[in-house]
Amino acid sequence: MKYTILVHRSNYPAEVIKLSAANKEEATKKAKALNYKVLAVHPEKRSIYFSFQKKFSLDVFTEKFLSLQKAGLNVTQSIEILGKRETAEKNVYENIIKHLREGASLSDALTAIPDVFPPLYIAAVKSSERTSNLVEAMERYLKYSRQTAMIRRRVLSAITYPCVLLALGIVVLFFLLLFVVPSFSVIYDDVLDGLSFPAQMMITMGQFMHENKGWVTLVTALSFAALFFCTAHPVWRKKLFFTVLSIGPLRRRAETFQLSGFFRTWGMLLEGGIPVMEAMKIASELLTLTHPQTLNTCATLISQGISPARVLANANLGDEVAVSLIEAGENSGNIAAMLSKVADFYDTDMEIEIDRFVRLLEPLLMICIGLIIGAVIVLMYIPIFDLVGGIHNI
């Protein structure tokens, strides 16, 4: 849920920011973590309508900003030029320019718009302010963003065809029950009691759906509308996501996907100069399937000087290969590169699992849909065969 928060910082006037949080306490905590003094917190009213306005693209913004930086323009000039050229989310550019003109750093200006710029992006910019290499930091973030987007696209493309296949099977089954079965039931009115139980059930269901065609269509349309709403609305999409991932095999694959993002993010932040604990705290926000207490315990143990590889292994946040690679990174003093290799290892493992899943699921779906539709057709024709056999016997 989104909250509108009135905040204040020293040497700056009061302003309004928007944050996503489960409740007011969490929203207040997030605002304070951004070094704001919270004056008021109000839940944002949600509209039942969906907006088709073009959304702010962070990757496109970064690429254009990088081009202007490489051309020799300073930060403020680059943002001003982009603000004049871009029409989508123009208030974002105006907000950044306002903070920059007030003397704030770029990371502080981005922090004021947390709904557009995630903590990871802000951390990358903040690290560049320490090393005076903004271009390198943003290029590193773009590389990370493209890698994660590529994995996400592969997952979506893997489940698209099975979903389409399943939807078509349901449509064909509904067509048979709504139109074909009722037509055949007219033939069997006089001999309905003599039919097998499955045939009687199918014909009774078909007659009921045909007689209540309007209600069936309405319920089906409402079901699809509810499914669309759940997938489009952020809160319900998250609930649906966690419900689906509660299934054992899917949960394990989702944990692998999140671990890949966690290690890749952690490595990117370390490479940018962010301290180990701060980088781990930011990266741990990606582990939504892991209990927060586990992550807090890991952070405490690492801060006490215990090897990160051992801590992660004891918390089941990495298999033997991941632990071995992280230990090698600790010994060589290049843990950031090893964390990226761990992420690559998980990505490769997940690609193999996705390919195996698709190759197994597609034929299974086709067989199941074929069996169901075939059973409906066979049950419709068996009584005709019985009648023809009876006529021949006469």
Coordinates of C-alpha atoms in Angstrom, one line a residue:
M1 CA 0.0 0.0 0.0
K2 CA 1.2 3.5 -0.8
Y3 CA 1.5 6.2 1.9
T4 CA 1.8 10.0 1.4
I5 CA 4.3 11.3 3.9
L6 CA 5.0 14.9 4.9
V7 CA 8.7 15.1 5.8
H8 CA 11.3 17.6 6.7
R9 CA 15.1 17.7 6.6
S10 CA 17.5 20.2 8.1
N11 CA 18.2 23.1 5.8
Y12 CA 15.4 22.0 3.5
P13 CA 11.7 23.0 3.4
A14 CA 9.0 20.5 4.2
E15 CA 8.0 18.3 1.3
V16 CA 5.8 15.3 0.4
I17 CA 7.1 11.9 -0.6
K18 CA 5.3 8.7 -1.4
L19 CA 6.4 5.3 -0.1
S20 CA 5.1 1.7 -0.4
A21 CA 4.7 -0.1 2.9
A22 CA 2.5 -2.6 4.7
N23 CA 1.3 -0.2 7.4
K24 CA 1.9 3.3 8.8
E25 CA 4.7 2.1 11.1
E26 CA 6.7 0.6 8.3
A27 CA 6.2 3.7 6.1
T28 CA 7.4 5.9 9.0
K29 CA 10.4 3.6 9.5
K30 CA 11.3 3.8 5.8
A31 CA 11.1 7.6 5.7
K32 CA 13.3 7.8 8.8
A33 CA 15.8 5.5 7.2
L34 CA 16.1 8.0 4.4
N35 CA 17.1 10.6 7.0
Y36 CA 13.8 12.4 7.0
K37 CA 11.9 13.8 10.0
V38 CA 8.3 12.5 9.6
L39 CA 5.6 15.1 10.2
A40 CA 2.5 13.3 9.0
V41 CA 1.6 9.9 7.4
H42 CA -1.6 9.3 5.4
P43 CA -2.6 6.3 3.3
E44 CA -2.9 7.1 -0.4
K45 CA -6.4 6.6 -1.8
R46 CA -6.4 4.1 -4.6
S47 CA -8.5 4.4 -7.7
I48 CA -10.5 1.4 -9.0
Y49 CA -9.5 2.5 -12.5
F50 CA -6.2 1.6 -14.2
S51 CA -4.0 4.3 -15.6
F52 CA -2.6 3.9 -19.1
Q53 CA -0.2 6.8 -18.8
K54 CA 3.3 6.1 -19.9
K55 CA 5.4 5.1 -16.9
F56 CA 8.8 6.5 -16.1
S57 CA 11.5 4.1 -17.5
L58 CA 14.5 4.0 -15.2
D59 CA 16.8 2.3 -17.8
V60 CA 15.9 4.7 -20.5
F61 CA 16.5 7.6 -18.2
T62 CA 19.9 6.2 -17.2
E63 CA 21.0 5.6 -20.8
K64 CA 20.1 9.1 -21.9
F65 CA 21.6 10.6 -18.8
L66 CA 24.8 8.7 -19.4
S67 CA 25.0 10.0 -23.0
L68 CA 24.8 13.6 -21.8
Q69 CA 27.4 12.9 -19.1
K70 CA 29.8 11.5 -21.6
A71 CA 29.2 14.5 -23.7
G72 CA 30.7 16.7 -20.9
L73 CA 27.6 18.2 -19.4
N74 CA 27.2 18.5 -15.6
V75 CA 24.5 16.7 -13.6
T76 CA 22.1 19.7 -13.4
Q77 CA 22.4 20.5 -17.1
S78 CA 21.8 16.9 -18.0
I79 CA 18.6 16.7 -15.9
E80 CA 17.3 20.0 -17.3
I81 CA 17.8 18.8 -20.9
L82 CA 16.0 15.5 -20.2
G83 CA 13.2 17.3 -18.4
K84 CA 12.6 19.5 -21.5
R85 CA 12.6 16.6 -23.9
E86 CA 10.6 14.0 -21.9
T87 CA 6.8 14.3 -21.3
A88 CA 6.4 11.2 -19.2
E89 CA 6.6 11.9 -15.4
K90 CA 7.8 15.5 -16.0
N91 CA 7.3 16.1 -12.3
V92 CA 10.2 13.7 -11.6
Y93 CA 12.7 15.9 -13.5
E94 CA 11.3 19.0 -11.8
N95 CA 11.7 17.5 -8.4
I96 CA 15.3 16.5 -9.1
I97 CA 16.2 19.9 -10.5
K98 CA 14.6 21.6 -7.5
H99 CA 16.8 19.6 -5.0
L100 CA 19.9 20.1 -7.1
R101 CA 19.5 23.8 -7.2
E102 CA 19.1 23.9 -3.5
G103 CA 22.5 22.4 -3.2
A104 CA 21.6 18.7 -2.6
S105 CA 23.7 15.9 -4.1
L106 CA 22.2 13.8 -6.9
S107 CA 21.8 10.8 -4.5
D108 CA 19.9 13.0 -2.0
A109 CA 17.7 14.4 -4.9
L110 CA 16.9 10.8 -6.0
T111 CA 16.2 9.8 -2.4
A112 CA 13.3 12.2 -2.4
I113 CA 11.5 10.2 -5.1
P114 CA 11.7 6.6 -3.7
D115 CA 8.8 5.3 -5.8
V116 CA 10.8 6.0 -9.0
F117 CA 14.4 5.4 -7.9
P118 CA 14.9 2.2 -5.8
P119 CA 17.4 2.0 -3.0
L120 CA 19.8 0.0 -5.2
Y121 CA 19.9 2.8 -7.7
I122 CA 20.4 5.4 -5.1
A123 CA 23.2 3.4 -3.5
A124 CA 25.0 3.1 -6.8
V125 CA 24.8 6.8 -7.3
K126 CA 25.9 7.5 -3.7
S127 CA 28.9 5.2 -4.1
S128 CA 29.9 7.1 -7.3
E129 CA 29.9 10.4 -5.3
R130 CA 32.6 8.9 -3.0
T131 CA 34.8 7.8 -6.0
S132 CA 33.8 10.7 -8.4
N133 CA 32.9 8.2 -11.1
L134 CA 29.2 8.6 -11.8
V135 CA 29.4 7.2 -15.4
E136 CA 31.1 4.0 -14.3
A137 CA 28.5 3.5 -11.5
M138 CA 25.6 4.0 -13.8
E139 CA 27.0 1.7 -16.5
R140 CA 27.4 -1.0 -13.8
Y141 CA 23.8 -0.5 -12.8
L142 CA 22.6 -0.8 -16.4
K143 CA 24.6 -4.0 -16.8
Y144 CA 23.0 -5.4 -13.7
S145 CA 19.5 -4.3 -14.8
R146 CA 19.9 -5.9 -18.2
Q147 CA 21.0 -9.2 -16.7
T148 CA 18.1 -9.4 -14.3
A149 CA 15.7 -8.3 -17.1
M150 CA 17.0 -11.0 -19.4
I151 CA 16.4 -13.7 -16.7
R152 CA 12.9 -12.3 -16.0
R153 CA 12.1 -12.4 -19.7
R154 CA 13.2 -16.0 -20.0
V155 CA 11.0 -17.0 -17.1
L156 CA 8.0 -15.2 -18.6
S157 CA 8.5 -16.7 -22.1
A158 CA 8.8 -20.1 -20.5
I159 CA 5.3 -19.9 -18.9
T160 CA 3.6 -18.0 -21.7
Y161 CA 3.0 -21.0 -24.0
P162 CA 1.7 -23.4 -21.3
C163 CA -0.7 -20.7 -20.1
V164 CA -2.0 -20.1 -23.7
L165 CA -2.4 -23.8 -24.2
L166 CA -4.3 -24.2 -21.0
A167 CA -6.6 -21.3 -21.8
L168 CA -7.4 -22.7 -25.2
G169 CA -8.2 -26.1 -23.7
I170 CA -10.6 -24.4 -21.3
V171 CA -12.3 -22.5 -24.1
V172 CA -12.7 -25.6 -26.2
L173 CA -14.1 -27.5 -23.2
F174 CA -16.6 -24.7 -22.4
F175 CA -17.7 -24.7 -26.1
L176 CA -18.4 -28.4 -26.0
L177 CA -20.4 -28.2 -22.8
L178 CA -22.3 -25.0 -23.8
F179 CA -23.2 -25.9 -27.4
V180 CA -22.3 -29.4 -28.5
V181 CA -23.4 -31.5 -25.5
P182 CA -26.9 -29.8 -25.3
S183 CA -27.5 -30.6 -29.0
F184 CA -26.7 -34.3 -28.4
S185 CA -28.8 -34.4 -25.2
V186 CA -31.9 -34.0 -27.3
I187 CA -31.2 -37.4 -28.8
Y188 CA -30.9 -39.0 -25.4
D189 CA -33.9 -37.6 -23.7
D190 CA -35.8 -40.9 -23.9
V191 CA -32.9 -43.1 -23.0
L192 CA -31.1 -40.9 -20.4
D193 CA -31.7 -43.4 -17.6
G194 CA -30.0 -46.1 -19.6
L195 CA -26.8 -44.2 -20.1
S196 CA -23.7 -44.7 -18.0
F197 CA -23.2 -42.5 -15.0
P198 CA -20.4 -40.4 -16.5
A199 CA -22.5 -39.7 -19.6
Q200 CA -25.5 -38.7 -17.5
M201 CA -23.4 -36.3 -15.5
M202 CA -21.9 -34.8 -18.6
I203 CA -25.2 -34.3 -20.3
T204 CA -26.8 -32.9 -17.2
M205 CA -24.0 -30.4 -16.8
G206 CA -24.2 -29.4 -20.5
Q207 CA -28.0 -28.9 -20.2
F208 CA -27.6 -26.8 -17.0
M209 CA -24.9 -24.6 -18.6
H210 CA -27.0 -24.2 -21.8
E211 CA -30.1 -23.3 -19.9
N212 CA -28.2 -20.8 -17.8
K213 CA -26.0 -19.5 -20.6
G214 CA -26.2 -15.9 -19.5
W215 CA -25.2 -16.6 -15.9
V216 CA -22.4 -18.9 -17.0
T217 CA -21.0 -16.2 -19.3
L218 CA -21.3 -13.6 -16.6
V219 CA -19.6 -15.7 -13.9
T220 CA -16.8 -16.6 -16.4
A221 CA -16.3 -12.9 -17.4
L222 CA -16.2 -11.9 -13.7
S223 CA -13.7 -14.6 -13.0
F224 CA -11.4 -13.4 -15.8
A225 CA -11.9 -9.8 -14.6
A226 CA -11.0 -10.7 -11.0
L227 CA -7.9 -12.6 -12.3
F228 CA -6.9 -9.5 -14.3
F229 CA -7.4 -7.2 -11.3
C230 CA -5.3 -9.4 -9.1
T231 CA -2.5 -9.5 -11.5
A232 CA -2.7 -5.7 -12.2
H233 CA -3.1 -4.5 -8.6
P234 CA 0.3 -4.4 -6.8
V235 CA -1.1 -5.6 -3.4
W236 CA -3.2 -8.4 -4.8
R237 CA -0.5 -9.4 -7.3
K238 CA 1.9 -9.8 -4.4
K239 CA -0.6 -12.0 -2.5
L240 CA -1.3 -14.1 -5.5
F241 CA 2.5 -14.4 -6.1
F242 CA 3.2 -15.7 -2.6
T243 CA 0.2 -18.1 -2.8
V244 CA 1.5 -19.6 -6.0
L245 CA 5.0 -19.8 -4.6
S246 CA 3.8 -21.7 -1.5
I247 CA 3.8 -24.8 -3.8
G248 CA 7.0 -26.8 -2.9
P249 CA 8.8 -27.1 -6.2
L250 CA 7.9 -23.6 -7.3
R251 CA 9.1 -22.1 -4.0
R252 CA 12.5 -23.7 -4.4
R253 CA 12.9 -22.3 -7.9
A254 CA 11.7 -18.8 -6.7
E255 CA 14.3 -19.0 -3.9
T256 CA 17.0 -19.7 -6.5
F257 CA 15.9 -16.8 -8.5
Q258 CA 16.0 -14.4 -5.5
L259 CA 19.3 -15.7 -4.4
S260 CA 20.7 -15.0 -7.8
G261 CA 19.5 -11.4 -7.6
F262 CA 20.7 -11.1 -4.0
F263 CA 24.3 -12.2 -4.8
R264 CA 24.4 -10.1 -8.0
T265 CA 23.2 -7.0 -6.2
W266 CA 25.5 -7.5 -3.3
G267 CA 28.5 -7.9 -5.6
M268 CA 27.6 -4.8 -7.7
L269 CA 27.4 -2.7 -4.6
L270 CA 30.7 -4.0 -3.2
E271 CA 32.3 -3.3 -6.6
G272 CA 31.0 0.3 -6.3
G273 CA 32.6 0.8 -3.0
I274 CA 29.7 0.3 -0.6
P275 CA 30.7 -1.2 2.7
V276 CA 29.9 -4.9 3.2
M277 CA 27.1 -4.5 5.8
E278 CA 25.4 -1.6 4.0
A279 CA 25.6 -3.5 0.7
M280 CA 24.1 -6.7 2.3
K281 CA 21.3 -4.7 3.9
I282 CA 20.3 -3.2 0.5
A283 CA 20.6 -6.5 -1.3
S284 CA 18.6 -8.4 1.3
E285 CA 15.5 -6.5 0.3
L286 CA 15.3 -8.9 -2.7
L287 CA 14.9 -12.0 -0.4
T288 CA 11.2 -11.7 0.2
L289 CA 10.8 -15.4 0.7
T290 CA 13.4 -15.4 3.5
H291 CA 12.4 -14.6 7.1
P292 CA 13.8 -11.1 8.0
Q293 CA 15.0 -12.5 11.4
T294 CA 17.4 -14.8 9.5
L295 CA 18.9 -11.9 7.6
N296 CA 19.3 -9.8 10.7
T297 CA 21.1 -12.7 12.4
C298 CA 23.4 -13.1 9.4
A299 CA 24.2 -9.4 9.4
T300 CA 25.0 -9.5 13.2
L301 CA 27.3 -12.5 12.8
I302 CA 29.2 -10.9 9.8
S303 CA 29.6 -7.6 11.7
Q304 CA 31.2 -9.7 14.5
G305 CA 33.9 -10.8 12.1
I306 CA 32.6 -14.2 11.1
S307 CA 33.2 -15.3 7.5
P308 CA 30.2 -14.3 5.3
A309 CA 30.5 -17.7 3.5
R310 CA 30.1 -19.6 6.7
V311 CA 27.2 -17.4 7.9
L312 CA 25.3 -17.8 4.6
A313 CA 25.9 -21.5 4.6
N314 CA 24.5 -21.9 8.1
A315 CA 21.5 -19.9 7.2
N316 CA 20.9 -22.0 4.0
L317 CA 21.4 -18.9 1.8
G318 CA 23.6 -20.7 -0.6
D319 CA 24.7 -24.2 -1.6
E320 CA 28.2 -25.8 -1.4
V321 CA 29.2 -24.3 -4.8
A322 CA 28.2 -20.8 -3.7
V323 CA 29.9 -21.1 -0.3
S324 CA 33.1 -22.3 -2.0
L325 CA 33.2 -19.5 -4.5
I326 CA 32.6 -16.9 -1.7
E327 CA 35.3 -18.4 0.4
A328 CA 37.7 -18.2 -2.6
G329 CA 36.7 -14.5 -3.0
E330 CA 37.4 -13.8 0.7
N331 CA 40.9 -15.4 0.4
S332 CA 41.7 -13.6 -2.8
G333 CA 40.3 -10.3 -1.6
N334 CA 37.9 -10.0 -4.5
I335 CA 34.6 -11.1 -3.0
A336 CA 32.6 -8.8 -5.3
A337 CA 33.7 -10.7 -8.5
M338 CA 33.0 -14.0 -6.8
L339 CA 29.5 -12.9 -5.8
S340 CA 28.8 -12.1 -9.4
K341 CA 30.0 -15.6 -10.4
V342 CA 27.7 -17.2 -7.8
A343 CA 24.8 -15.2 -9.4
D344 CA 25.9 -16.5 -12.8
F345 CA 26.0 -20.1 -11.5
Y346 CA 22.4 -19.7 -10.1
D347 CA 21.3 -18.2 -13.4
T348 CA 22.7 -21.1 -15.4
D349 CA 21.1 -23.6 -13.1
M350 CA 17.8 -21.8 -13.4
E351 CA 18.0 -21.7 -17.2
I352 CA 18.5 -25.5 -17.2
E353 CA 15.5 -26.0 -14.8
I354 CA 13.3 -23.7 -16.9
D355 CA 14.2 -25.6 -20.1
R356 CA 13.5 -28.9 -18.5
F357 CA 10.2 -27.6 -17.0
V358 CA 8.9 -26.4 -20.3
R359 CA 9.9 -29.5 -22.2
L360 CA 8.1 -31.6 -19.6
L361 CA 5.0 -29.4 -19.0
E362 CA 4.0 -28.8 -22.6
P363 CA 3.4 -32.4 -23.6
L364 CA 1.8 -33.2 -20.3
L365 CA -0.6 -30.3 -20.8
M366 CA -1.4 -31.4 -24.3
I367 CA -2.0 -35.0 -23.1
C368 CA -4.3 -33.9 -20.2
I369 CA -6.3 -31.5 -22.4
G370 CA -6.6 -34.1 -25.2
L371 CA -7.7 -36.7 -22.7
I372 CA -10.4 -34.4 -21.2
I373 CA -11.8 -33.3 -24.6
G374 CA -11.5 -36.8 -25.9
A375 CA -13.4 -38.2 -23.0
V376 CA -16.3 -35.6 -23.5
I377 CA -16.5 -36.6 -27.2
V378 CA -16.4 -40.4 -26.5
L379 CA -19.0 -40.1 -23.8
M380 CA -21.3 -38.3 -26.3
Y381 CA -20.9 -41.0 -29.0
I382 CA -20.9 -44.2 -26.9
P383 CA -24.8 -44.2 -26.6
I384 CA -25.1 -43.8 -30.3
F385 CA -22.9 -46.8 -30.9
D386 CA -25.0 -48.7 -28.4
L387 CA -28.2 -47.7 -30.3
V388 CA -26.7 -48.7 -33.6
G389 CA -25.6 -52.0 -32.1
G390 CA -29.1 -52.6 -30.7
I391 CA -30.6 -51.9 -34.2
H392 CA -28.2 -54.4 -35.8
N393 CA -29.2 -57.1 -33.3
I394 CA -32.8 -56.6 -34.2

